[in-house]
Amino acid sequence: MGLKRVVVTGLGALTPIGNTIEEYWDGLANGKSGCAPITYFDTEKFKTKFACEIKNYNPTDFFDRKEARKLDKFAQYAIISSEEAIKDSAIDLDKIDKFRVGVIWGAGIGGLETFQEEVIGFANGDGTPRFNPFFIPKMIADIAPGHISIRNGFMGPNYTTVSACASSANALIDALNYIRLGHCDVIVTGGSEAAVTIAGMGGFNSMHALSTRNESPETASRPFDATRDGFVLGEGAGALILEEYEHAKARGAKIYAEVVGGGMSSDAYHMTAPHPDGIGVVRVMENCLRDAGVNPEQVDAINTHGTSTPLGDVAELKAISNVFGDHAPNININSTKSMTGHLLGAAGAIEAIASILAMNNNLVPPTINHTTVDENIDPSLNLTLNKAQKREIKYAMSNTFGFGGHNACVLFKKLDE
Amino acid sequence: MSDIASRVKAIIVDKLGVDENEVVNEASFTNDLGADSLDTVELIMEFEKEFDIQIPDDQAENIATVGQAISYIEDAK
């Protein structure tokens, strides 16, 4: 039995540069920065005082007060973005076999704020453990797909993938595999994260992972720039409806792209540092191309992991030169994290969406905030600096890598029709 | 309404997201006010916090309505 084809038939997004797919694309195409001073807590004593928060967000626009209280923000974002994607797909929920619809979601951490608040509450008390009964079910990383299935009655495979910043790319690859093996007709996939909290900022700050450009937050995320000094923490969610091609065709669905391959690998090197020779990163792109049966010369665009950290950006570009050789300068390479910040477990999802939208709009979003050439970067590479570039895209690749050495890579193809 | 009764009702309105008019003495948390098992546990914990009392689990099981909560707390104070 051959493998089935898998297509993307619905999209949803809640990001620091736009609260819907339409707003997100508008932000991407126009090089908008989502970064600003943190509003959630007092940052006076924090080294980094800015992040890419979701803007104009009021949970009671989406949930009643009682419901909102039982949902950590990472689960709220998951529900909101997945509902946008389901609606966008125009799937008639009464006409599908819900046992063949899964939800596979990515979250790098889960309900960090919930955990933080409950522990602070205990620490401030007299030692009596008065933990809220919703503490655990609010916090656990798998509750996001749980809620999506409860709300929609989806009774197929349901779980969360956790591989730090590669989490939602892993979710997407798992979804691809279940559908192409014939186990599911439809899978709601994507990822969400809400780690702009005291614990999240404090923890990443002490690793020296975050930019400290407090005087200019909106230009702090500057992947590939010689003056980059760390990533900018972001939050939000992205959702994609993956569907078996014949199932989508039979209901006359709008098809954004085909998911043609996924690659995975591990650095097996260090908890947080990228392998200096990029062995795992080279391998993940090779695995992805092999899985898709696509030659390196066919790839038109790569949305990099490109977090704006000194080591990671150079290692990834070297790996791209290694894999794509003479073709590398022909590829539109970008990092949309320059605009959105780093959404951790949601990064793979919102960046896959960026690749798909770039393909559908024949426009590659820019890597903004570039000022100074990094001499360690091959000058022949087209990093799509500062302004979006028009480009017909047939094949688009999206890379994501996570602490722990997890690498994931996904390849999308524009359908001919 | 006694002070205890009004404070109990305010907690129920807040935690269960119900209308104040629905929170009558006969109302059952689960059957009338839409609480699930975790909501009920949370309510008991809120009563303990608000009134600085301890409600043992075996007695908490007998507090199923608004009126039962009020009279338990009035007795305990």
Short mmCIF file of C-alpha atoms in Angstrom, two decimals:
data_model
loop_
_atom_site.label_atom_id
_atom_site.label_comp_id
_atom_site.label_asym_id
_atom_site.label_seq_id
_atom_site.Cartn_x
_atom_site.Cartn_y
_atom_site.Cartn_z
CA MET A 1 0.00 0.00 0.00
CA GLY A 2 1.44 3.35 -1.01
CA LEU A 3 1.51 6.36 1.25
CA LYS A 4 -1.37 8.82 1.06
CA ARG A 5 -0.82 12.46 0.16
CA VAL A 6 -1.33 15.10 2.84
CA VAL A 7 -2.42 18.68 2.29
CA VAL A 8 -3.01 21.78 4.40
CA THR A 9 -6.63 22.94 4.27
CA GLY A 10 -6.95 25.39 7.15
CA LEU A 11 -4.82 27.90 9.05
CA GLY A 12 -5.12 29.83 12.31
CA ALA A 13 -2.74 32.15 14.14
CA LEU A 14 -2.51 34.26 17.27
CA THR A 15 0.88 35.96 17.18
CA PRO A 16 2.71 39.03 18.52
CA ILE A 17 2.32 40.69 15.10
CA GLY A 18 -1.29 39.74 14.37
CA ASN A 19 -4.18 37.99 16.10
CA THR A 20 -5.58 36.24 13.00
CA ILE A 21 -4.05 34.69 9.88
CA GLU A 22 -4.89 37.81 7.88
CA GLU A 23 -3.26 40.14 10.41
CA TYR A 24 -0.29 37.81 10.81
CA TRP A 25 0.41 37.79 7.07
CA ASP A 26 -0.01 41.55 6.90
CA GLY A 27 2.60 41.90 9.65
CA LEU A 28 4.99 39.44 7.98
CA ALA A 29 4.74 41.03 4.54
CA ASN A 30 5.32 44.50 5.94
CA GLY A 31 8.20 43.66 8.26
CA LYS A 32 6.37 44.52 11.47
CA SER A 33 8.10 43.99 14.82
CA GLY A 34 6.02 42.46 17.61
CA CYS A 35 8.47 43.42 20.31
CA ALA A 36 7.78 45.94 23.08
CA PRO A 37 8.37 46.50 26.79
CA ILE A 38 6.79 43.74 28.92
CA THR A 39 3.37 44.68 30.31
CA TYR A 40 2.64 41.49 32.30
CA PHE A 41 4.87 42.09 35.33
CA ASP A 42 7.34 44.53 36.85
CA THR A 43 10.66 44.06 35.01
CA GLU A 44 12.68 46.56 37.03
CA LYS A 45 15.16 43.97 38.26
CA PHE A 46 15.18 41.84 35.10
CA LYS A 47 18.09 42.03 32.67
CA THR A 48 15.68 41.90 29.73
CA LYS A 49 12.64 44.15 30.00
CA PHE A 50 10.93 43.40 26.68
CA ALA A 51 9.29 40.54 24.80
CA CYS A 52 6.89 39.79 21.96
CA GLU A 53 3.58 39.66 23.83
CA ILE A 54 0.19 39.10 22.19
CA LYS A 55 -1.47 42.52 21.78
CA ASN A 56 -5.06 43.57 22.50
CA TYR A 57 -5.89 40.20 23.98
CA ASN A 58 -8.85 39.80 26.26
CA PRO A 59 -9.71 36.17 27.13
CA THR A 60 -13.34 37.03 27.81
CA ASP A 61 -13.74 37.93 24.12
CA PHE A 62 -13.42 34.16 23.55
CA PHE A 63 -14.33 32.42 26.82
CA ASP A 64 -16.77 33.06 29.64
CA ARG A 65 -15.09 34.09 32.85
CA LYS A 66 -15.45 30.72 34.54
CA GLU A 67 -13.98 28.92 31.56
CA ALA A 68 -11.10 31.37 31.16
CA ARG A 69 -10.10 30.89 34.80
CA LYS A 70 -9.56 27.18 34.18
CA LEU A 71 -7.37 27.67 31.11
CA ASP A 72 -3.73 28.69 31.16
CA LYS A 73 -2.95 31.16 28.39
CA PHE A 74 -1.11 28.50 26.38
CA ALA A 75 -4.37 26.50 26.24
CA GLN A 76 -6.47 29.59 25.48
CA TYR A 77 -4.19 30.42 22.54
CA ALA A 78 -4.40 26.81 21.34
CA ILE A 79 -8.20 26.83 21.37
CA ILE A 80 -8.49 30.20 19.65
CA SER A 81 -6.03 29.44 16.85
CA SER A 82 -7.39 25.93 16.26
CA GLU A 83 -10.94 27.26 16.00
CA GLU A 84 -9.81 29.78 13.39
CA ALA A 85 -8.13 26.96 11.43
CA ILE A 86 -11.14 24.63 11.66
CA LYS A 87 -13.45 27.40 10.49
CA ASP A 88 -11.02 28.31 7.70
CA SER A 89 -10.98 24.69 6.50
CA ALA A 90 -14.80 24.80 6.13
CA ILE A 91 -14.96 21.18 7.32
CA ASP A 92 -18.53 20.23 8.18
CA LEU A 93 -18.08 18.65 11.60
CA ASP A 94 -21.37 16.78 11.21
CA LYS A 95 -20.24 15.07 8.02
CA ILE A 96 -16.88 13.62 9.02
CA ASP A 97 -15.89 10.47 10.90
CA LYS A 98 -14.66 12.02 14.14
CA PHE A 99 -12.86 8.83 15.14
CA ARG A 100 -10.56 9.58 12.20
CA VAL A 101 -9.82 13.15 13.28
CA GLY A 102 -6.85 13.65 15.61
CA VAL A 103 -5.26 16.55 17.44
CA ILE A 104 -1.48 16.54 17.73
CA TRP A 105 -0.21 19.70 19.35
CA GLY A 106 3.20 21.11 20.24
CA ALA A 107 4.08 22.90 23.47
CA GLY A 108 7.61 23.32 24.73
CA ILE A 109 6.64 24.04 28.33
CA GLY A 110 2.88 24.26 28.87
CA GLY A 111 1.20 26.21 31.67
CA LEU A 112 4.25 27.93 33.10
CA GLU A 113 2.33 30.87 34.56
CA THR A 114 -0.11 28.54 36.29
CA PHE A 115 2.76 26.57 37.82
CA GLN A 116 4.50 29.76 38.88
CA GLU A 117 1.41 31.29 40.52
CA GLU A 118 0.50 28.14 42.45
CA VAL A 119 4.03 27.70 43.77
CA ILE A 120 4.27 31.38 44.73
CA GLY A 121 0.94 30.97 46.55
CA PHE A 122 2.29 28.02 48.51
CA ALA A 123 5.56 29.80 49.31
CA ASN A 124 3.64 32.77 50.68
CA GLY A 125 1.41 30.60 52.87
CA ASP A 126 1.93 28.85 56.21
CA GLY A 127 3.01 25.54 54.71
CA THR A 128 -0.51 24.19 54.24
CA PRO A 129 -0.69 22.87 50.67
CA ARG A 130 -3.72 24.76 49.37
CA PHE A 131 -3.18 24.00 45.70
CA ASN A 132 -6.07 24.72 43.41
CA PRO A 133 -7.73 21.54 42.08
CA PHE A 134 -7.35 22.97 38.56
CA PHE A 135 -3.61 23.52 39.01
CA ILE A 136 -2.49 20.25 37.40
CA PRO A 137 -5.07 20.01 34.59
CA LYS A 138 -4.45 23.69 33.76
CA MET A 139 -0.70 23.33 33.61
CA ILE A 140 0.03 20.02 31.88
CA ALA A 141 1.31 20.43 28.34
CA ASP A 142 -1.14 17.89 26.86
CA ILE A 143 -4.23 19.73 28.02
CA ALA A 144 -4.25 21.95 24.90
CA PRO A 145 -5.10 19.14 22.45
CA GLY A 146 -7.37 17.70 25.14
CA HIS A 147 -9.46 20.88 25.10
CA ILE A 148 -9.50 21.05 21.29
CA SER A 149 -10.89 17.52 21.11
CA ILE A 150 -13.42 18.06 23.92
CA ARG A 151 -14.81 21.15 22.18
CA ASN A 152 -15.08 19.50 18.77
CA GLY A 153 -15.61 15.82 19.53
CA PHE A 154 -12.44 14.69 17.71
CA MET A 155 -11.80 11.13 18.90
CA GLY A 156 -8.67 10.14 16.96
CA PRO A 157 -5.05 10.28 18.23
CA ASN A 158 -4.58 13.06 20.75
CA TYR A 159 -1.38 14.18 22.45
CA THR A 160 1.26 16.85 22.79
CA THR A 161 4.79 16.65 21.42
CA VAL A 162 7.51 18.18 23.60
CA SER A 163 10.88 18.96 22.02
CA ALA A 164 11.44 22.53 23.24
CA CYS A 165 11.49 24.91 20.28
CA ALA A 166 11.00 22.08 17.77
CA SER A 167 7.79 20.87 19.48
CA SER A 168 5.21 21.98 16.95
CA ALA A 169 7.35 20.93 13.97
CA ASN A 170 7.43 17.48 15.54
CA ALA A 171 3.64 17.66 15.95
CA LEU A 172 3.29 18.50 12.26
CA ILE A 173 5.52 15.61 11.23
CA ASP A 174 3.58 13.17 13.44
CA ALA A 175 0.34 14.45 11.90
CA LEU A 176 1.79 13.98 8.41
CA ASN A 177 2.77 10.42 9.25
CA TYR A 178 -0.56 9.33 10.74
CA ILE A 179 -2.45 10.64 7.73
CA ARG A 180 -0.12 9.27 5.08
CA LEU A 181 -0.17 5.87 6.77
CA GLY A 182 -3.95 5.94 6.52
CA HIS A 183 -4.72 6.13 10.24
CA CYS A 184 -6.53 9.49 10.11
CA ASP A 185 -8.38 11.64 7.58
CA VAL A 186 -7.80 14.95 9.33
CA ILE A 187 -5.46 16.14 12.08
CA VAL A 188 -5.57 19.49 13.82
CA THR A 189 -1.95 20.31 14.50
CA GLY A 190 0.14 23.29 15.54
CA GLY A 191 1.51 24.59 18.79
CA SER A 192 1.15 27.19 21.49
CA GLU A 193 3.26 28.74 24.21
CA ALA A 194 2.80 31.40 26.89
CA ALA A 195 6.12 31.71 28.70
CA VAL A 196 6.39 35.49 28.98
CA THR A 197 6.22 35.19 32.75
CA ILE A 198 8.51 35.90 35.68
CA ALA A 199 9.83 32.34 35.61
CA GLY A 200 10.20 32.22 31.83
CA MET A 201 12.02 35.52 31.50
CA GLY A 202 14.13 34.91 34.59
CA GLY A 203 15.09 31.42 33.48
CA PHE A 204 16.07 32.31 29.91
CA ASN A 205 17.83 35.45 31.13
CA SER A 206 20.07 33.52 33.48
CA MET A 207 21.12 31.30 30.56
CA HIS A 208 22.25 34.46 28.71
CA ALA A 209 19.93 33.32 25.93
CA LEU A 210 17.90 36.53 25.60
CA SER A 211 18.76 39.84 23.95
CA THR A 212 19.25 42.66 26.46
CA ARG A 213 18.85 45.51 23.97
CA ASN A 214 16.49 47.36 26.33
CA GLU A 215 17.06 50.70 24.62
CA SER A 216 15.54 49.41 21.37
CA PRO A 217 13.22 46.43 21.86
CA GLU A 218 11.72 46.52 18.35
CA THR A 219 15.16 46.02 16.76
CA ALA A 220 16.43 43.49 19.33
CA SER A 221 15.58 40.39 17.29
CA ARG A 222 18.14 40.66 14.48
CA PRO A 223 19.01 37.21 13.14
CA PHE A 224 22.22 37.04 11.04
CA ASP A 225 23.27 40.57 12.03
CA ALA A 226 26.80 40.97 13.40
CA THR A 227 25.41 42.80 16.46
CA ARG A 228 22.80 40.16 17.43
CA ASP A 229 22.86 39.40 21.15
CA GLY A 230 20.26 36.71 21.82
CA PHE A 231 16.67 35.81 21.08
CA VAL A 232 13.51 37.68 22.04
CA LEU A 233 10.90 35.66 23.89
CA GLY A 234 7.53 35.54 22.18
CA GLU A 235 4.16 33.89 22.86
CA GLY A 236 1.13 32.78 20.91
CA ALA A 237 -0.07 29.93 18.73
CA GLY A 238 -0.37 28.62 15.21
CA ALA A 239 -2.77 25.93 13.96
CA LEU A 240 -2.89 23.92 10.74
CA ILE A 241 -5.50 21.51 9.46
CA LEU A 242 -3.74 18.59 7.77
CA GLU A 243 -5.98 16.45 5.61
CA GLU A 244 -5.66 13.43 3.38
CA TYR A 245 -5.61 14.71 -0.21
CA GLU A 246 -8.55 12.65 -1.57
CA HIS A 247 -10.62 13.51 1.52
CA ALA A 248 -9.94 17.21 0.92
CA LYS A 249 -10.64 16.94 -2.82
CA ALA A 250 -13.90 15.07 -2.25
CA ARG A 251 -15.31 17.93 -0.20
CA GLY A 252 -13.96 20.61 -2.55
CA ALA A 253 -11.64 22.05 0.09
CA LYS A 254 -9.36 25.00 -0.47
CA ILE A 255 -5.80 23.60 -0.46
CA TYR A 256 -2.95 25.82 0.69
CA ALA A 257 -0.06 23.41 0.13
CA GLU A 258 1.01 19.79 0.20
CA VAL A 259 3.14 18.58 3.11
CA VAL A 260 5.69 16.50 1.22
CA GLY A 261 8.22 15.55 3.86
CA GLY A 262 9.50 15.78 7.38
CA GLY A 263 12.96 15.22 8.80
CA MET A 264 14.12 14.70 12.36
CA SER A 265 17.52 14.34 13.99
CA SER A 266 19.39 14.98 17.21
CA ASP A 267 22.70 16.76 17.83
CA ALA A 268 23.67 14.37 20.65
CA TYR A 269 26.07 17.06 21.79
CA HIS A 270 25.01 19.58 24.50
CA MET A 271 21.94 20.61 26.51
CA THR A 272 21.66 24.01 24.87
CA ALA A 273 24.61 24.78 22.57
CA PRO A 274 24.32 23.90 18.88
CA HIS A 275 26.85 21.45 17.49
CA PRO A 276 29.70 23.61 16.10
CA ASP A 277 29.83 21.62 12.85
CA GLY A 278 26.04 21.56 12.54
CA ILE A 279 26.04 17.79 11.95
CA GLY A 280 22.49 17.31 13.28
CA VAL A 281 21.20 20.31 11.35
CA VAL A 282 22.74 19.09 8.08
CA ARG A 283 21.25 15.67 8.67
CA VAL A 284 17.76 16.95 9.46
CA MET A 285 17.51 18.85 6.16
CA GLU A 286 18.91 15.85 4.26
CA ASN A 287 16.41 13.57 6.00
CA CYS A 288 13.58 15.90 5.07
CA LEU A 289 14.59 16.09 1.40
CA ARG A 290 15.01 12.32 1.21
CA ASP A 291 11.63 11.76 2.87
CA ALA A 292 10.02 14.06 0.29
CA GLY A 293 11.98 12.66 -2.66
CA VAL A 294 13.01 16.20 -3.57
CA ASN A 295 16.44 17.33 -4.79
CA PRO A 296 18.19 20.21 -3.01
CA GLU A 297 18.11 22.24 -6.27
CA GLN A 298 14.29 22.27 -6.17
CA VAL A 299 14.04 24.21 -2.90
CA ASP A 300 13.19 27.90 -3.33
CA ALA A 301 12.82 29.18 0.22
CA ILE A 302 13.93 28.28 3.73
CA ASN A 303 12.40 29.76 6.86
CA THR A 304 15.30 29.22 9.23
CA HIS A 305 15.25 28.56 12.93
CA GLY A 306 17.39 31.78 13.00
CA THR A 307 16.78 32.89 16.59
CA SER A 308 19.26 35.80 16.65
CA THR A 309 21.74 34.04 18.93
CA PRO A 310 25.47 34.39 18.16
CA LEU A 311 26.25 30.68 17.71
CA GLY A 312 23.02 29.22 16.36
CA ASP A 313 22.52 31.51 13.37
CA VAL A 314 25.97 30.90 11.88
CA ALA A 315 25.84 27.15 12.47
CA GLU A 316 22.50 26.90 10.67
CA LEU A 317 23.65 28.91 7.64
CA LYS A 318 26.81 26.80 7.36
CA ALA A 319 24.63 23.72 7.40
CA ILE A 320 22.44 25.18 4.64
CA SER A 321 25.55 25.85 2.49
CA ASN A 322 26.69 22.31 3.20
CA VAL A 323 23.38 20.70 2.19
CA PHE A 324 22.51 22.91 -0.79
CA GLY A 325 26.04 23.60 -2.15
CA ASP A 326 26.04 25.73 -5.31
CA HIS A 327 22.26 26.11 -5.11
CA ALA A 328 22.35 27.80 -1.66
CA PRO A 329 22.71 31.38 -3.06
CA ASN A 330 19.55 30.85 -5.15
CA ILE A 331 17.41 30.17 -2.09
CA ASN A 332 15.41 32.87 -0.31
CA ILE A 333 16.52 32.38 3.29
CA ASN A 334 14.74 34.31 6.02
CA SER A 335 14.01 34.39 9.74
CA THR A 336 10.53 35.55 10.63
CA LYS A 337 11.63 35.48 14.29
CA SER A 338 13.07 38.93 13.53
CA MET A 339 9.41 40.05 13.65
CA THR A 340 7.57 37.57 15.88
CA GLY A 341 10.29 36.82 18.42
CA HIS A 342 10.80 33.22 19.45
CA LEU A 343 7.54 31.43 20.29
CA LEU A 344 9.35 28.33 21.61
CA GLY A 345 6.98 25.37 21.21
CA ALA A 346 4.77 27.37 18.84
CA ALA A 347 7.65 28.47 16.59
CA GLY A 348 7.45 25.49 14.23
CA ALA A 349 3.73 26.06 13.68
CA ILE A 350 3.76 29.79 13.04
CA GLU A 351 6.82 29.46 10.82
CA ALA A 352 5.30 26.61 8.82
CA ILE A 353 2.32 28.92 8.33
CA ALA A 354 4.68 31.73 7.25
CA SER A 355 6.22 29.40 4.64
CA ILE A 356 2.79 28.37 3.35
CA LEU A 357 1.54 31.96 3.17
CA ALA A 358 4.76 33.04 1.42
CA MET A 359 4.12 30.32 -1.16
CA ASN A 360 0.51 31.36 -1.64
CA ASN A 361 1.36 35.06 -1.95
CA ASN A 362 4.57 34.68 -4.01
CA LEU A 363 6.30 36.86 -1.43
CA VAL A 364 9.07 35.97 1.03
CA PRO A 365 8.75 37.89 4.32
CA PRO A 366 11.90 39.73 5.35
CA THR A 367 14.53 39.23 8.03
CA ILE A 368 14.15 42.67 9.59
CA ASN A 369 16.55 44.74 11.71
CA HIS A 370 19.64 44.07 9.66
CA THR A 371 22.29 46.77 10.06
CA THR A 372 25.75 45.18 10.11
CA VAL A 373 27.23 42.38 8.01
CA ASP A 374 28.52 39.40 9.98
CA GLU A 375 31.82 38.35 8.42
CA ASN A 376 31.27 34.78 9.54
CA ILE A 377 28.31 34.50 7.17
CA ASP A 378 28.77 33.59 3.49
CA PRO A 379 27.97 36.85 1.63
CA SER A 380 26.56 34.94 -1.36
CA LEU A 381 23.51 33.83 0.67
CA ASN A 382 20.26 35.75 0.14
CA LEU A 383 18.98 36.35 3.68
CA THR A 384 15.97 38.42 2.49
CA LEU A 385 17.20 41.33 4.55
CA ASN A 386 14.89 44.12 5.71
CA LYS A 387 12.37 43.97 2.82
CA ALA A 388 10.08 41.23 1.56
CA GLN A 389 11.08 39.78 -1.83
CA LYS A 390 8.79 38.64 -4.64
CA ARG A 391 9.41 35.02 -5.46
CA GLU A 392 7.58 32.14 -7.09
CA ILE A 393 7.91 29.31 -4.61
CA LYS A 394 7.37 25.68 -5.52
CA TYR A 395 9.10 24.13 -2.50
CA ALA A 396 9.48 25.82 0.89
CA MET A 397 11.37 24.40 3.85
CA SER A 398 10.96 25.29 7.53
CA ASN A 399 13.63 24.51 10.16
CA THR A 400 13.23 24.38 13.93
CA PHE A 401 15.69 23.25 16.57
CA GLY A 402 15.21 22.84 20.31
CA PHE A 403 17.25 22.83 23.52
CA GLY A 404 18.22 19.23 24.04
CA GLY A 405 19.56 19.06 20.48
CA HIS A 406 16.23 18.25 18.80
CA ASN A 407 16.08 19.16 15.10
CA ALA A 408 12.97 19.08 12.92
CA CYS A 409 12.47 20.16 9.33
CA VAL A 410 9.32 20.24 7.19
CA LEU A 411 8.94 20.65 3.43
CA PHE A 412 5.87 22.11 1.70
CA LYS A 413 4.98 22.05 -1.99
CA LYS A 414 2.66 24.28 -3.93
CA LEU A 415 0.06 22.20 -5.77
CA ASP A 416 0.00 22.56 -9.54
CA GLU A 417 -3.71 23.28 -9.96
CA MET B 1 -28.88 37.90 54.79
CA SER B 2 -26.16 37.16 57.34
CA ASP B 3 -22.61 38.24 56.68
CA ILE B 4 -21.53 34.61 56.29
CA ALA B 5 -24.32 33.88 53.81
CA SER B 6 -23.44 36.85 51.63
CA ARG B 7 -19.74 35.99 51.62
CA VAL B 8 -20.48 32.34 50.74
CA LYS B 9 -22.75 33.43 47.91
CA ALA B 10 -20.15 35.89 46.57
CA ILE B 11 -17.57 33.07 46.38
CA ILE B 12 -20.02 30.82 44.53
CA VAL B 13 -20.90 33.57 42.04
CA ASP B 14 -17.20 34.22 41.43
CA LYS B 15 -15.99 30.63 41.12
CA LEU B 16 -18.91 29.09 39.25
CA GLY B 17 -19.58 32.13 37.06
CA VAL B 18 -23.31 31.96 37.83
CA ASP B 19 -25.89 34.69 38.30
CA GLU B 20 -26.46 35.88 41.87
CA ASN B 21 -30.20 35.13 41.61
CA GLU B 22 -29.50 31.45 41.00
CA VAL B 23 -27.52 31.11 44.23
CA VAL B 24 -30.44 30.23 46.52
CA ASN B 25 -30.14 28.05 49.65
CA GLU B 26 -31.68 25.00 47.97
CA ALA B 27 -29.42 25.17 44.91
CA SER B 28 -27.13 22.15 44.47
CA PHE B 29 -23.62 22.95 43.26
CA THR B 30 -23.55 20.11 40.78
CA ASN B 31 -27.21 19.75 39.75
CA ASP B 32 -28.24 23.39 39.64
CA LEU B 33 -25.12 25.53 39.39
CA GLY B 34 -23.10 23.53 36.84
CA ALA B 35 -20.18 22.59 39.06
CA ASP B 36 -18.07 19.53 38.26
CA SER B 37 -16.12 17.54 40.85
CA LEU B 38 -13.09 19.84 40.66
CA ASP B 39 -15.25 22.97 40.98
CA THR B 40 -16.71 21.54 44.20
CA VAL B 41 -13.25 20.93 45.64
CA GLU B 42 -12.26 24.46 44.71
CA LEU B 43 -15.34 25.89 46.42
CA ILE B 44 -14.58 24.08 49.66
CA MET B 45 -11.01 25.38 49.54
CA GLU B 46 -12.23 28.91 48.99
CA PHE B 47 -14.56 28.61 52.00
CA GLU B 48 -11.63 27.40 54.12
CA LYS B 49 -9.52 30.35 53.01
CA GLU B 50 -12.24 32.97 53.37
CA PHE B 51 -13.37 31.87 56.85
CA ASP B 52 -10.04 30.49 58.11
CA ILE B 53 -11.46 27.06 58.93
CA GLN B 54 -10.58 23.46 58.04
CA ILE B 55 -13.27 21.32 56.40
CA PRO B 56 -12.23 17.64 56.56
CA ASP B 57 -12.88 15.62 53.38
CA ASP B 58 -15.54 13.39 54.99
CA GLN B 59 -17.54 16.45 56.02
CA ALA B 60 -16.95 18.26 52.72
CA GLU B 61 -18.80 15.39 51.04
CA ASN B 62 -21.96 16.45 52.90
CA ILE B 63 -21.83 20.02 51.62
CA ALA B 64 -23.73 19.83 48.36
CA THR B 65 -25.97 22.91 48.43
CA VAL B 66 -25.59 26.60 49.13
CA GLY B 67 -27.61 26.30 52.36
CA GLN B 68 -25.53 23.35 53.61
CA ALA B 69 -22.36 25.39 53.08
CA ILE B 70 -23.74 28.37 54.99
CA SER B 71 -24.92 26.33 57.97
CA TYR B 72 -21.68 24.31 58.13
CA ILE B 73 -19.63 27.51 58.24
CA GLU B 74 -21.96 29.17 60.76
CA ASP B 75 -21.54 26.12 63.05
CA ALA B 76 -17.79 26.02 62.57
CA LYS B 77 -17.23 29.68 63.38
#
